[in-house]
Amino acid sequence: MSAPPNTCKEVLSHISGYLDGELDATACDAIDRHCLECASCAALVNGLRETVGLCRQAATAPLPDAVRQRARESVRRLLDRQGKES
Amino acid sequence: MSSADVKAEYAGLVKAAATGDRGAMEALLVRAQEVAYRFSLLVCGHPEDAEDVMQDALIKTYQHVATITEPEAFRTWLYSTVRNACLMKRRRRVGEPSNFVSVERGIETSEGTVHVDVADPSRAIDQRLIDGWVDGRLRQALKRLPPSYRMIVVMREIEGLSTKDVAAVAGVSEANVKTRLHRARLMLRKQLEHV
């Protein structure tokens, strides 16, 4: 990467890479330092971190039992029907 | 579990299912329907389509497994198939007649009035299931994103696909996925502040 992000604009353009762990240590340190002095960028980073966290929580939420049950029943019906036909 | 691990797990199930392992086939088909359910609800936002999209994923996955040559590409194929099924479903709905039948009056025919059953009550149950499944604030915020951004954020953040796989499903470049994901996160954050 070129020069580490220092201004608010540069931090904003690198923020997704920062959250996804795609930036090198120098760039991450620069963003951390900037956020210590810039309350609005710090709030943005924290807000986006919470947003990503909320999405990832949804990823681990199991589907409703009724939906899983319906899916399993459809699968068994299909496989039983195919088994009889072959 | 990383995106690569999930991909490898799918590939393992596909290989076993292709050799006649019923347990692997069952697991794969259940997963295909779960993907279809989540995608219908979170990306397309139409719970009423979920059942049909799940059925489509079930049949197409069953047929596809017998002819698959690249098990590692299965996961991308599945999301592309589900995405297309959702799109087709919407197009069909757009073509449906716009004049709706009154439930109270029924349909006038030459043999008198035919009364119409009210929509399947399980739809209301489905809505309650959805409400209890994913955080309501997140669902509301997702609904307010432009559809192309919503698809990227759901596949990347919730479904855990890699940037490369999301790009393949969405038919855009990896750079475009990253740009849309960045904008979608900023929009989501803003929406979450207001819901």
Short mmCIF file of C-alpha atoms in Angstrom, two decimals:
data_model
loop_
_atom_site.label_atom_id
_atom_site.label_comp_id
_atom_site.label_asym_id
_atom_site.label_seq_id
_atom_site.Cartn_x
_atom_site.Cartn_y
_atom_site.Cartn_z
CA MET A 1 0.00 0.00 0.00
CA SER A 2 1.11 3.61 -0.54
CA ALA A 3 1.19 6.19 2.30
CA PRO A 4 -0.74 5.13 5.43
CA PRO A 5 -4.16 6.80 5.84
CA ASN A 6 -3.99 10.00 7.89
CA THR A 7 -6.88 12.25 6.95
CA CYS A 8 -10.58 11.57 7.61
CA LYS A 9 -11.11 11.04 3.87
CA GLU A 10 -8.29 8.50 3.67
CA VAL A 11 -9.53 6.68 6.78
CA LEU A 12 -13.03 6.48 5.28
CA SER A 13 -11.73 5.00 2.04
CA HIS A 14 -9.72 2.32 3.90
CA ILE A 15 -12.23 1.52 6.60
CA SER A 16 -13.64 -1.67 5.04
CA GLY A 17 -10.16 -3.08 4.49
CA TYR A 18 -9.37 -2.20 8.11
CA LEU A 19 -12.46 -4.03 9.42
CA ASP A 20 -11.79 -7.04 7.20
CA GLY A 21 -8.18 -7.35 8.33
CA GLU A 22 -6.88 -6.67 4.83
CA LEU A 23 -4.57 -3.76 5.71
CA ASP A 24 -0.96 -4.08 6.81
CA ALA A 25 0.09 -3.23 10.37
CA THR A 26 1.38 0.27 9.42
CA ALA A 27 -1.97 1.25 7.89
CA CYS A 28 -3.91 -0.20 10.86
CA ASP A 29 -1.72 1.73 13.32
CA ALA A 30 -2.27 4.95 11.34
CA ILE A 31 -6.06 4.48 11.52
CA ASP A 32 -5.91 3.67 15.24
CA ARG A 33 -3.84 6.81 15.89
CA HIS A 34 -6.19 8.94 13.79
CA CYS A 35 -9.20 7.63 15.71
CA LEU A 36 -7.60 8.55 19.05
CA GLU A 37 -7.66 12.17 17.93
CA CYS A 38 -10.77 12.24 15.74
CA ALA A 39 -14.03 11.49 17.54
CA SER A 40 -16.13 11.35 14.37
CA CYS A 41 -13.88 8.76 12.68
CA ALA A 42 -13.73 6.77 15.94
CA ALA A 43 -17.55 6.78 16.08
CA LEU A 44 -17.70 5.68 12.44
CA VAL A 45 -15.29 2.79 13.01
CA ASN A 46 -17.21 1.65 16.11
CA GLY A 47 -20.57 2.00 14.35
CA LEU A 48 -19.40 -0.06 11.38
CA ARG A 49 -17.89 -2.66 13.69
CA GLU A 50 -21.28 -3.02 15.41
CA THR A 51 -23.05 -3.21 12.04
CA VAL A 52 -20.76 -5.98 10.81
CA GLY A 53 -21.14 -7.74 14.18
CA LEU A 54 -24.94 -7.64 13.91
CA CYS A 55 -24.78 -9.19 10.44
CA ARG A 56 -22.46 -11.93 11.66
CA GLN A 57 -24.80 -12.70 14.56
CA ALA A 58 -27.56 -13.25 12.00
CA ALA A 59 -25.25 -15.67 10.21
CA THR A 60 -25.17 -17.95 13.22
CA ALA A 61 -28.91 -17.77 13.99
CA PRO A 62 -30.39 -21.19 13.24
CA LEU A 63 -33.42 -21.23 10.98
CA PRO A 64 -36.80 -21.71 12.65
CA ASP A 65 -37.43 -25.38 13.54
CA ALA A 66 -40.61 -25.40 11.46
CA VAL A 67 -38.68 -24.36 8.35
CA ARG A 68 -35.97 -26.98 8.92
CA GLN A 69 -38.63 -29.61 9.50
CA ARG A 70 -40.45 -28.69 6.28
CA ALA A 71 -37.16 -28.81 4.35
CA ARG A 72 -36.31 -32.25 5.76
CA GLU A 73 -39.76 -33.60 4.89
CA SER A 74 -39.54 -32.32 1.29
CA VAL A 75 -36.14 -33.96 0.91
CA ARG A 76 -37.35 -37.32 2.24
CA ARG A 77 -40.42 -37.24 -0.02
CA LEU A 78 -38.25 -36.50 -3.05
CA LEU A 79 -35.67 -39.20 -2.25
CA ASP A 80 -38.32 -41.81 -1.42
CA ARG A 81 -40.13 -41.07 -4.69
CA GLN A 82 -36.89 -41.28 -6.69
CA GLY A 83 -35.94 -44.51 -4.87
CA LYS A 84 -39.23 -46.13 -5.86
CA GLU A 85 -38.93 -45.01 -9.49
CA SER A 86 -35.40 -46.34 -9.97
CA MET B 1 -15.69 -21.67 9.91
CA SER B 2 -13.98 -19.89 7.00
CA SER B 3 -15.47 -19.50 3.55
CA ALA B 4 -12.92 -22.00 2.20
CA ASP B 5 -13.88 -24.56 4.88
CA VAL B 6 -17.59 -24.24 4.06
CA LYS B 7 -16.82 -24.58 0.36
CA ALA B 8 -14.79 -27.74 1.04
CA GLU B 9 -17.59 -29.14 3.21
CA TYR B 10 -20.11 -28.62 0.39
CA ALA B 11 -17.70 -30.22 -2.08
CA GLY B 12 -17.36 -33.26 0.21
CA LEU B 13 -21.14 -33.65 0.46
CA VAL B 14 -21.52 -33.29 -3.32
CA LYS B 15 -18.91 -35.98 -3.99
CA ALA B 16 -20.48 -38.38 -1.49
CA ALA B 17 -24.02 -37.68 -2.75
CA ALA B 18 -22.91 -38.30 -6.35
CA THR B 19 -21.75 -41.79 -5.37
CA GLY B 20 -25.15 -42.67 -3.91
CA ASP B 21 -24.68 -41.74 -0.24
CA ARG B 22 -28.26 -40.97 0.81
CA GLY B 23 -27.25 -39.24 4.05
CA ALA B 24 -24.96 -36.85 2.17
CA MET B 25 -27.66 -36.18 -0.42
CA GLU B 26 -30.20 -35.44 2.35
CA ALA B 27 -27.80 -33.06 4.11
CA LEU B 28 -26.99 -31.28 0.85
CA LEU B 29 -30.63 -30.88 -0.16
CA VAL B 30 -31.64 -29.56 3.27
CA ARG B 31 -28.80 -27.04 3.10
CA ALA B 32 -29.80 -25.98 -0.41
CA GLN B 33 -33.30 -25.23 0.86
CA GLU B 34 -31.99 -23.33 3.87
CA VAL B 35 -29.90 -21.14 1.57
CA ALA B 36 -32.98 -20.58 -0.59
CA TYR B 37 -35.05 -19.61 2.47
CA ARG B 38 -32.52 -17.12 3.82
CA PHE B 39 -31.89 -15.61 0.38
CA SER B 40 -35.63 -15.23 -0.36
CA LEU B 41 -36.24 -13.47 2.91
CA LEU B 42 -33.16 -11.37 3.38
CA VAL B 43 -32.26 -10.44 -0.20
CA CYS B 44 -35.56 -10.57 -2.06
CA GLY B 45 -37.67 -9.69 0.99
CA HIS B 46 -40.64 -11.74 -0.12
CA PRO B 47 -41.62 -14.41 2.41
CA GLU B 48 -44.44 -15.50 0.11
CA ASP B 49 -41.85 -16.61 -2.49
CA ALA B 50 -39.68 -18.60 -0.08
CA GLU B 51 -41.60 -21.87 -0.40
CA ASP B 52 -41.36 -21.92 -4.21
CA VAL B 53 -37.72 -20.88 -4.25
CA MET B 54 -36.92 -23.65 -1.74
CA GLN B 55 -38.69 -26.20 -3.94
CA ASP B 56 -36.77 -24.98 -6.97
CA ALA B 57 -33.45 -25.27 -5.09
CA LEU B 58 -34.38 -28.80 -4.00
CA ILE B 59 -35.15 -30.10 -7.49
CA LYS B 60 -32.30 -28.31 -9.26
CA THR B 61 -29.72 -29.42 -6.68
CA TYR B 62 -30.91 -33.02 -6.92
CA GLN B 63 -30.59 -32.94 -10.72
CA HIS B 64 -27.29 -31.06 -10.68
CA VAL B 65 -25.48 -33.45 -8.32
CA ALA B 66 -25.73 -36.30 -10.82
CA THR B 67 -23.93 -34.32 -13.51
CA ILE B 68 -21.52 -32.21 -11.49
CA THR B 69 -17.92 -32.11 -12.68
CA GLU B 70 -16.56 -29.47 -10.32
CA PRO B 71 -17.74 -30.11 -6.71
CA GLU B 72 -15.69 -27.12 -5.50
CA ALA B 73 -17.85 -24.82 -7.61
CA PHE B 74 -21.10 -26.14 -6.07
CA ARG B 75 -21.59 -23.39 -3.51
CA THR B 76 -21.33 -20.63 -6.12
CA TRP B 77 -23.67 -22.58 -8.40
CA LEU B 78 -26.21 -22.92 -5.57
CA TYR B 79 -26.32 -19.18 -4.82
CA SER B 80 -26.54 -18.34 -8.53
CA THR B 81 -29.42 -20.80 -8.91
CA VAL B 82 -31.28 -19.41 -5.90
CA ARG B 83 -30.71 -15.84 -7.06
CA ASN B 84 -32.11 -16.68 -10.51
CA ALA B 85 -35.10 -18.47 -8.97
CA CYS B 86 -35.90 -15.36 -6.91
CA LEU B 87 -35.61 -13.12 -9.96
CA MET B 88 -37.81 -15.39 -12.07
CA LYS B 89 -40.39 -15.52 -9.33
CA ARG B 90 -40.55 -11.72 -9.24
CA ARG B 91 -40.82 -11.46 -13.03
CA ARG B 92 -43.70 -13.93 -13.02
CA ARG B 93 -45.43 -11.92 -10.32
CA VAL B 94 -45.06 -8.75 -12.35
CA GLY B 95 -46.94 -10.54 -15.15
CA GLU B 96 -49.76 -11.65 -12.88
CA PRO B 97 -53.16 -9.96 -13.29
CA SER B 98 -53.44 -6.74 -11.35
CA ASN B 99 -57.18 -7.06 -10.64
CA PHE B 100 -57.60 -8.92 -7.38
CA VAL B 101 -60.64 -10.89 -6.35
CA SER B 102 -62.62 -9.61 -3.41
CA VAL B 103 -62.59 -12.16 -0.61
CA GLU B 104 -65.97 -10.95 0.63
CA ARG B 105 -67.70 -10.98 -2.76
CA GLY B 106 -65.99 -13.96 -4.41
CA ILE B 107 -65.89 -14.49 -8.18
CA GLU B 108 -68.98 -14.08 -10.33
CA THR B 109 -69.33 -16.99 -12.79
CA SER B 110 -72.13 -18.18 -15.08
CA GLU B 111 -73.03 -20.69 -12.36
CA GLY B 112 -73.21 -18.16 -9.56
CA THR B 113 -70.75 -16.80 -7.08
CA VAL B 114 -67.73 -18.87 -6.17
CA HIS B 115 -66.29 -18.00 -2.79
CA VAL B 116 -62.56 -17.76 -2.39
CA ASP B 117 -60.51 -19.22 0.44
CA VAL B 118 -58.52 -16.66 2.31
CA ALA B 119 -54.75 -17.01 1.84
CA ASP B 120 -53.04 -19.95 3.50
CA PRO B 121 -52.95 -19.21 7.24
CA SER B 122 -49.44 -20.69 7.41
CA ARG B 123 -48.24 -17.44 5.75
CA ALA B 124 -48.98 -15.58 8.97
CA ILE B 125 -47.12 -18.28 10.89
CA ASP B 126 -44.17 -17.81 8.50
CA GLN B 127 -44.12 -14.11 9.27
CA ARG B 128 -43.95 -14.84 13.00
CA LEU B 129 -41.11 -17.31 12.41
CA ILE B 130 -39.19 -14.70 10.46
CA ASP B 131 -39.77 -12.07 13.14
CA GLY B 132 -38.20 -14.31 15.75
CA TRP B 133 -35.30 -15.38 13.57
CA VAL B 134 -33.15 -12.38 12.58
CA ASP B 135 -32.86 -9.16 14.58
CA GLY B 136 -35.78 -6.95 13.52
CA ARG B 137 -33.60 -3.85 13.30
CA LEU B 138 -31.25 -5.56 10.89
CA ARG B 139 -34.12 -6.82 8.71
CA GLN B 140 -35.63 -3.34 8.52
CA ALA B 141 -32.26 -1.78 7.72
CA LEU B 142 -31.54 -4.38 5.02
CA LYS B 143 -34.93 -3.72 3.41
CA ARG B 144 -34.00 -0.09 2.90
CA LEU B 145 -30.80 -0.83 0.97
CA PRO B 146 -30.82 -0.82 -2.84
CA PRO B 147 -31.32 -4.49 -3.93
CA SER B 148 -27.89 -4.86 -5.54
CA TYR B 149 -26.22 -3.67 -2.33
CA ARG B 150 -28.45 -5.84 -0.16
CA MET B 151 -27.46 -8.94 -2.13
CA ILE B 152 -23.75 -8.21 -1.70
CA VAL B 153 -23.99 -7.52 2.04
CA VAL B 154 -26.10 -10.63 2.72
CA MET B 155 -23.86 -12.96 0.73
CA ARG B 156 -20.65 -11.52 2.16
CA GLU B 157 -21.54 -10.74 5.79
CA ILE B 158 -24.33 -13.18 6.60
CA GLU B 159 -23.74 -16.11 4.26
CA GLY B 160 -19.97 -15.76 4.55
CA LEU B 161 -19.08 -16.17 0.88
CA SER B 162 -15.64 -14.95 -0.22
CA THR B 163 -15.36 -11.75 -2.26
CA LYS B 164 -14.45 -13.89 -5.29
CA ASP B 165 -17.55 -16.09 -4.93
CA VAL B 166 -19.85 -13.10 -4.35
CA ALA B 167 -18.42 -11.55 -7.54
CA ALA B 168 -19.14 -14.76 -9.47
CA VAL B 169 -22.75 -14.96 -8.22
CA ALA B 170 -23.48 -11.26 -8.73
CA GLY B 171 -21.73 -11.17 -12.12
CA VAL B 172 -19.50 -8.23 -11.20
CA SER B 173 -15.78 -7.76 -10.55
CA GLU B 174 -14.21 -8.33 -7.12
CA ALA B 175 -13.35 -4.62 -6.98
CA ASN B 176 -17.01 -3.82 -7.56
CA VAL B 177 -18.04 -6.19 -4.74
CA LYS B 178 -15.65 -4.39 -2.37
CA THR B 179 -16.95 -0.97 -3.38
CA ARG B 180 -20.59 -2.00 -2.98
CA LEU B 181 -19.88 -3.72 0.33
CA HIS B 182 -18.19 -0.59 1.65
CA ARG B 183 -21.13 1.61 0.62
CA ALA B 184 -23.67 -0.92 1.85
CA ARG B 185 -22.03 -1.02 5.30
CA LEU B 186 -22.13 2.77 5.53
CA MET B 187 -25.81 2.80 4.50
CA LEU B 188 -26.68 -0.03 6.89
CA ARG B 189 -25.03 1.78 9.76
CA LYS B 190 -27.02 4.91 8.97
CA GLN B 191 -30.26 2.92 8.72
CA LEU B 192 -29.57 1.13 12.00
CA GLU B 193 -29.33 4.48 13.74
CA HIS B 194 -32.89 5.24 12.67
CA VAL B 195 -34.72 1.94 13.20
#
